[in-house]
Amino acid sequence: MSALLEVSGVSKSFDGFKAIDNLSFSVGEPELRAIIGPNGAGKTTFMDLVTGKTRPDGGTIRYGEMSRDLTRLSEAGIARAGIGRKFQKPTVFEAQTVAENLTMALRAARRPLDVLLRRPDQGAAAAEVAARVGLADRLATPAGILSHGQKQWLEIGMLLAQEPRLLLVDEPAAGMTSAERERTTAMLVEAARTRAVVVIEHDMEFVRRLGCRVTVLHEGRVLAEGSLDHVTADPKVIDVYLGRPEDGVEARHA
Ligand SMILES: Nc1ncnc2c1ncn2[C@@H]1O[C@H](COP(=O)(O)OP(=O)(O)OP(=O)(O)O)[C@@H](O)[C@H]1O
Ligand SMILES: [Mg+2]
């Protein structure tokens, strides 16, 4: 596993408040990585910086074998480089069916060479992506009548249709039923077999099922990193995030 993303000494202040403070860490390829940490730790800001939505005050974010510095690319350029992002709120086209939503995403992702060399069967491709996100039997369903969890899956499917090398997912489990959460974990584990997937999540059961390396952010820096068991046994993590054992295992800031 080599590093796909290398964040080095990145800082970002908002009105003098250091949201990201000399942050350094890297993500491999393929890899599934969870990011946890209290509210305001800088988790979402980290994703904003990687995708170019926010510009850092300093530091570099190197990506890919050419070690391109993402902080010098436009948001569109970063997306074209293979970085997909899922926001907390699903943004699917409600009036369109699952198949139509996926077909639009597949079209957007088609490279000119694909079009020249073969004419992929869009219907089959959409069905294949739908199966990857548990929506195989919902192809003809308008997205607007899907459950919240299914909308989230559709959006994950629309991102996967674009075959990102790095997929960033912010709090996917929020608002899902426990059955939906379980299926979401399986989906992300599967997606991370062939790419880098970074997941921000407060739900510790969800993070445990991901079964991956965990980075704990606090005050814009890495507080701890390692297996979930390793980081949750760290007194510093217990102190700022998990609370005393008698508070239970759920993160108290969730
Ligand atoms: N665009 C912005 N303008 C001003 N302040 C911001 C902006 N984005 C983030 N912040 C501030 O930066 C800090 C880190 O916020 P961020 O959203 O990254 O935290 P988080 O770890 O994602 O928290 P949560 O778990 O609540 O989602 C917060 O204090 C937040 O108010
Ligand atoms: Mg956040």
Short mmCIF file of C-alpha atoms and ligand atoms in Angstrom, two decimals:
data_model
loop_
_atom_site.label_atom_id
_atom_site.label_comp_id
_atom_site.label_asym_id
_atom_site.label_seq_id
_atom_site.Cartn_x
_atom_site.Cartn_y
_atom_site.Cartn_z
CA MET A 1 0.00 0.00 0.00
CA SER A 2 1.58 3.28 -1.11
CA ALA A 3 0.47 6.77 -0.09
CA LEU A 4 -2.15 8.24 -2.38
CA LEU A 5 -2.80 11.35 -0.31
CA GLU A 6 -0.14 13.06 1.76
CA VAL A 7 -1.19 16.01 3.91
CA SER A 8 1.85 17.90 5.22
CA GLY A 9 1.85 20.80 7.64
CA VAL A 10 -1.54 22.11 6.54
CA SER A 11 -3.08 24.97 8.49
CA LYS A 12 -6.31 26.90 8.06
CA SER A 13 -7.66 29.67 10.24
CA PHE A 14 -11.09 31.25 10.14
CA ASP A 15 -11.08 34.74 11.68
CA GLY A 16 -7.97 33.89 13.69
CA PHE A 17 -9.35 30.52 14.88
CA LYS A 18 -7.13 27.60 13.87
CA ALA A 19 -9.56 25.02 12.46
CA ILE A 20 -6.65 23.02 11.01
CA ASP A 21 -3.34 23.36 12.79
CA ASN A 22 -0.21 22.03 11.07
CA LEU A 23 -2.03 18.83 10.14
CA SER A 24 -0.03 15.95 8.67
CA PHE A 25 -1.12 12.44 7.78
CA SER A 26 -1.40 10.19 4.77
CA VAL A 27 -3.86 7.77 3.22
CA GLY A 28 -2.82 4.73 1.20
CA GLU A 29 -4.24 3.12 -1.92
CA PRO A 30 -6.23 1.06 -1.53
CA GLU A 31 -7.23 1.92 2.00
CA LEU A 32 -10.31 2.44 4.12
CA ARG A 33 -9.71 5.11 6.78
CA ALA A 34 -12.05 6.43 9.44
CA ILE A 35 -11.70 9.92 10.90
CA ILE A 36 -13.26 10.57 14.28
CA GLY A 37 -13.04 13.42 16.75
CA PRO A 38 -15.18 15.90 18.67
CA ASN A 39 -17.39 18.54 17.04
CA GLY A 40 -15.27 21.32 15.59
CA ALA A 41 -12.13 19.13 15.43
CA GLY A 42 -11.64 20.08 11.78
CA LYS A 43 -12.85 16.85 10.13
CA THR A 44 -15.12 18.46 7.55
CA THR A 45 -12.62 21.28 7.00
CA PHE A 46 -10.03 18.63 6.14
CA MET A 47 -12.34 17.39 3.36
CA ASP A 48 -12.98 20.98 2.23
CA LEU A 49 -9.21 21.46 1.92
CA VAL A 50 -8.66 18.24 -0.05
CA THR A 51 -11.45 19.04 -2.51
CA GLY A 52 -10.37 22.67 -2.97
CA LYS A 53 -13.55 24.11 -1.47
CA THR A 54 -11.34 25.82 1.11
CA ARG A 55 -7.77 27.00 0.55
CA PRO A 56 -5.14 26.36 3.25
CA ASP A 57 -3.02 29.14 4.75
CA GLY A 58 0.01 26.89 4.36
CA GLY A 59 1.17 23.32 3.82
CA THR A 60 0.82 20.86 0.95
CA ILE A 61 -1.65 18.13 0.01
CA ARG A 62 0.14 15.77 -2.38
CA TYR A 63 -1.87 13.28 -4.42
CA GLY A 64 -1.12 10.44 -6.81
CA GLU A 65 2.14 9.15 -8.26
CA MET A 66 2.96 12.59 -9.69
CA SER A 67 2.61 14.01 -6.14
CA ARG A 68 0.57 16.88 -7.48
CA ASP A 69 -0.17 19.56 -4.89
CA LEU A 70 -3.95 19.73 -4.71
CA THR A 71 -3.77 23.15 -3.07
CA ARG A 72 -2.74 24.48 -6.50
CA LEU A 73 -5.59 22.86 -8.45
CA SER A 74 -9.11 24.18 -8.97
CA GLU A 75 -12.09 22.38 -7.43
CA ALA A 76 -12.99 21.05 -10.90
CA GLY A 77 -9.40 19.97 -11.51
CA ILE A 78 -9.36 18.07 -8.20
CA ALA A 79 -12.61 16.29 -9.10
CA ARG A 80 -11.17 15.40 -12.52
CA ALA A 81 -8.09 14.00 -10.79
CA GLY A 82 -10.39 11.33 -9.34
CA ILE A 83 -11.50 12.70 -5.98
CA GLY A 84 -15.18 12.25 -5.18
CA ARG A 85 -16.97 13.64 -2.16
CA LYS A 86 -20.20 12.79 -0.44
CA PHE A 87 -21.70 15.54 1.68
CA GLN A 88 -23.89 14.84 4.69
CA LYS A 89 -27.14 15.74 2.95
CA PRO A 90 -28.02 13.60 -0.09
CA THR A 91 -28.19 15.55 -3.34
CA VAL A 92 -29.94 13.26 -5.82
CA PHE A 93 -32.38 14.28 -8.55
CA GLU A 94 -35.66 13.51 -6.80
CA ALA A 95 -37.88 13.45 -9.91
CA GLN A 96 -35.59 11.03 -11.75
CA THR A 97 -35.49 7.28 -11.17
CA VAL A 98 -32.57 5.48 -9.59
CA ALA A 99 -31.52 4.25 -13.06
CA GLU A 100 -31.72 7.78 -14.51
CA ASN A 101 -29.68 9.26 -11.68
CA LEU A 102 -27.00 6.61 -12.13
CA THR A 103 -27.02 6.98 -15.92
CA MET A 104 -26.42 10.72 -15.59
CA ALA A 105 -23.48 10.05 -13.28
CA LEU A 106 -22.08 7.44 -15.68
CA ARG A 107 -22.39 9.85 -18.63
CA ALA A 108 -20.64 12.59 -16.71
CA ALA A 109 -17.80 10.17 -15.98
CA ARG A 110 -17.34 8.86 -19.53
CA ARG A 111 -13.97 9.77 -20.91
CA PRO A 112 -13.70 10.64 -24.62
CA LEU A 113 -11.66 7.50 -25.28
CA ASP A 114 -14.36 5.25 -23.78
CA VAL A 115 -16.83 6.77 -26.17
CA LEU A 116 -14.52 6.14 -29.13
CA LEU A 117 -13.49 2.61 -28.27
CA ARG A 118 -16.73 1.10 -27.15
CA ARG A 119 -20.32 2.01 -26.55
CA PRO A 120 -20.95 0.79 -23.02
CA ASP A 121 -24.46 -0.36 -22.32
CA GLN A 122 -25.62 2.38 -19.98
CA GLY A 123 -28.56 0.37 -18.68
CA ALA A 124 -26.36 -2.56 -17.71
CA ALA A 125 -23.76 -0.24 -16.20
CA ALA A 126 -26.42 1.55 -14.13
CA ALA A 127 -27.79 -1.79 -12.93
CA GLU A 128 -24.30 -2.94 -11.97
CA VAL A 129 -23.70 0.21 -9.89
CA ALA A 130 -27.18 -0.09 -8.34
CA ALA A 131 -26.31 -3.62 -7.21
CA ARG A 132 -23.13 -2.32 -5.57
CA VAL A 133 -25.20 0.05 -3.40
CA GLY A 134 -28.11 -2.26 -2.59
CA LEU A 135 -30.57 -0.66 -5.03
CA ALA A 136 -30.79 -3.42 -7.66
CA ASP A 137 -34.54 -3.75 -7.13
CA ARG A 138 -35.15 0.02 -7.10
CA LEU A 139 -33.96 0.94 -10.60
CA ALA A 140 -37.37 2.24 -11.72
CA THR A 141 -38.14 4.02 -8.43
CA PRO A 142 -38.13 7.84 -8.45
CA ALA A 143 -35.34 8.94 -6.12
CA GLY A 144 -37.73 11.25 -4.27
CA ILE A 145 -39.63 8.35 -2.72
CA LEU A 146 -36.56 6.43 -1.52
CA SER A 147 -35.87 6.31 2.21
CA HIS A 148 -33.20 8.65 3.54
CA GLY A 149 -30.74 5.76 3.70
CA GLN A 150 -31.50 4.68 0.14
CA LYS A 151 -30.95 8.25 -1.09
CA GLN A 152 -27.57 8.20 0.60
CA TRP A 153 -26.77 4.90 -1.16
CA LEU A 154 -27.88 6.33 -4.49
CA GLU A 155 -25.55 9.24 -4.01
CA ILE A 156 -22.71 6.87 -3.10
CA GLY A 157 -23.58 4.96 -6.28
CA MET A 158 -23.45 8.16 -8.34
CA LEU A 159 -19.99 8.81 -6.95
CA LEU A 160 -18.85 5.21 -7.57
CA ALA A 161 -20.14 5.48 -11.15
CA GLN A 162 -17.39 8.05 -11.65
CA GLU A 163 -14.79 5.54 -10.39
CA PRO A 164 -13.01 7.89 -8.00
CA ARG A 165 -9.51 6.97 -6.80
CA LEU A 166 -10.24 8.72 -3.54
CA LEU A 167 -13.73 8.88 -2.08
CA LEU A 168 -14.45 11.20 0.86
CA VAL A 169 -17.61 10.49 2.86
CA ASP A 170 -18.84 12.79 5.64
CA GLU A 171 -21.08 11.17 8.30
CA PRO A 172 -22.91 8.67 6.08
CA ALA A 173 -24.70 6.93 8.95
CA ALA A 174 -26.48 10.02 10.30
CA GLY A 175 -30.24 9.54 10.14
CA MET A 176 -30.03 5.91 9.00
CA THR A 177 -31.74 2.93 10.59
CA SER A 178 -29.40 0.36 12.11
CA ALA A 179 -30.06 -2.05 9.21
CA GLU A 180 -29.18 0.72 6.74
CA ARG A 181 -26.03 1.49 8.69
CA GLU A 182 -24.90 -2.11 8.45
CA ARG A 183 -25.40 -2.20 4.71
CA THR A 184 -23.59 1.12 4.36
CA THR A 185 -20.55 -0.26 6.17
CA ALA A 186 -20.45 -3.26 3.84
CA MET A 187 -20.72 -0.96 0.82
CA LEU A 188 -17.83 1.24 1.94
CA VAL A 189 -15.66 -1.76 2.83
CA GLU A 190 -16.28 -3.15 -0.66
CA ALA A 191 -15.62 0.21 -2.37
CA ALA A 192 -12.31 0.49 -0.48
CA ARG A 193 -10.99 -2.79 -1.89
CA THR A 194 -9.95 -0.97 -5.05
CA ARG A 195 -9.58 2.67 -3.98
CA ALA A 196 -8.97 4.97 -1.05
CA VAL A 197 -12.07 5.74 1.00
CA VAL A 198 -12.02 8.20 3.90
CA VAL A 199 -15.06 8.18 6.18
CA ILE A 200 -15.88 10.72 8.89
CA GLU A 201 -18.23 9.19 11.44
CA HIS A 202 -19.30 9.67 15.06
CA ASP A 203 -21.08 6.31 15.39
CA MET A 204 -18.53 4.04 17.08
CA GLU A 205 -20.40 0.84 16.17
CA PHE A 206 -20.24 1.93 12.54
CA VAL A 207 -16.52 2.67 12.81
CA ARG A 208 -15.93 -0.70 14.47
CA ARG A 209 -17.64 -2.51 11.59
CA LEU A 210 -15.45 -0.65 9.10
CA GLY A 211 -12.58 -2.52 10.74
CA CYS A 212 -9.98 -0.05 9.50
CA ARG A 213 -7.26 2.30 10.67
CA VAL A 214 -8.67 5.27 12.59
CA THR A 215 -7.33 8.83 12.75
CA VAL A 216 -8.53 10.92 15.68
CA LEU A 217 -8.58 14.66 15.04
CA HIS A 218 -8.67 17.22 17.81
CA GLU A 219 -8.20 20.98 17.45
CA GLY A 220 -7.12 20.53 13.84
CA ARG A 221 -4.36 18.03 14.58
CA VAL A 222 -3.94 14.25 14.75
CA LEU A 223 -4.44 13.26 18.38
CA ALA A 224 -4.07 9.51 17.85
CA GLU A 225 -3.97 6.99 15.02
CA GLY A 226 -4.23 3.21 14.77
CA SER A 227 -6.81 0.49 15.24
CA LEU A 228 -10.10 1.48 16.89
CA ASP A 229 -9.11 -0.53 19.97
CA HIS A 230 -5.78 1.27 20.08
CA VAL A 231 -7.18 4.79 19.80
CA THR A 232 -10.17 4.23 22.09
CA ALA A 233 -7.81 2.99 24.83
CA ASP A 234 -5.73 6.17 24.54
CA PRO A 235 -6.34 8.36 27.62
CA LYS A 236 -6.04 11.53 25.49
CA VAL A 237 -8.84 10.28 23.21
CA ILE A 238 -11.00 9.25 26.17
CA ASP A 239 -10.47 12.66 27.69
CA VAL A 240 -11.45 14.81 24.69
CA TYR A 241 -13.88 12.56 22.85
CA LEU A 242 -15.13 9.39 24.44
CA GLY A 243 -15.66 10.46 28.01
CA ARG A 244 -15.29 8.27 31.10
CA PRO A 245 -16.17 4.56 30.77
CA GLU A 246 -19.30 5.08 32.88
CA ASP A 247 -20.60 7.41 30.12
CA GLY A 248 -20.76 4.38 27.81
CA VAL A 249 -18.89 3.69 24.59
CA GLU A 250 -20.78 6.17 22.38
CA ALA A 251 -18.83 9.30 21.62
CA ARG A 252 -20.37 11.95 23.84
CA HIS A 253 -20.15 14.59 21.11
CA ALA A 254 -22.12 12.60 18.56
N1 LIG B 1 -16.19 28.29 6.26
C1 LIG B 1 -15.98 28.49 7.57
N2 LIG B 1 -16.00 29.74 8.11
C2 LIG B 1 -15.77 29.94 9.42
N3 LIG B 1 -15.49 28.95 10.30
C3 LIG B 1 -15.47 27.70 9.83
C4 LIG B 1 -15.71 27.39 8.45
N4 LIG B 1 -15.61 26.05 8.28
C5 LIG B 1 -15.32 25.54 9.50
N5 LIG B 1 -15.23 26.53 10.43
C6 LIG B 1 -14.90 26.35 11.84
O1 LIG B 1 -13.80 25.47 11.91
C7 LIG B 1 -13.93 24.57 13.01
C8 LIG B 1 -13.86 23.15 12.52
O2 LIG B 1 -15.09 22.86 11.88
P1 LIG B 1 -15.39 21.49 11.13
O3 LIG B 1 -16.70 21.67 10.48
O4 LIG B 1 -14.25 21.12 10.27
O5 LIG B 1 -15.49 20.49 12.34
P2 LIG B 1 -15.92 18.94 12.35
O6 LIG B 1 -14.79 18.20 12.96
O7 LIG B 1 -16.37 18.54 11.01
O8 LIG B 1 -17.14 18.96 13.39
P3 LIG B 1 -18.54 18.14 13.40
O9 LIG B 1 -18.23 16.82 14.04
O10 LIG B 1 -19.42 18.99 14.23
O11 LIG B 1 -19.02 18.01 11.98
C9 LIG B 1 -15.23 24.92 13.71
O12 LIG B 1 -14.94 25.76 14.79
C10 LIG B 1 -16.01 25.66 12.63
O13 LIG B 1 -16.90 26.58 13.17
MG MG B 2 -18.19 17.92 10.20
#
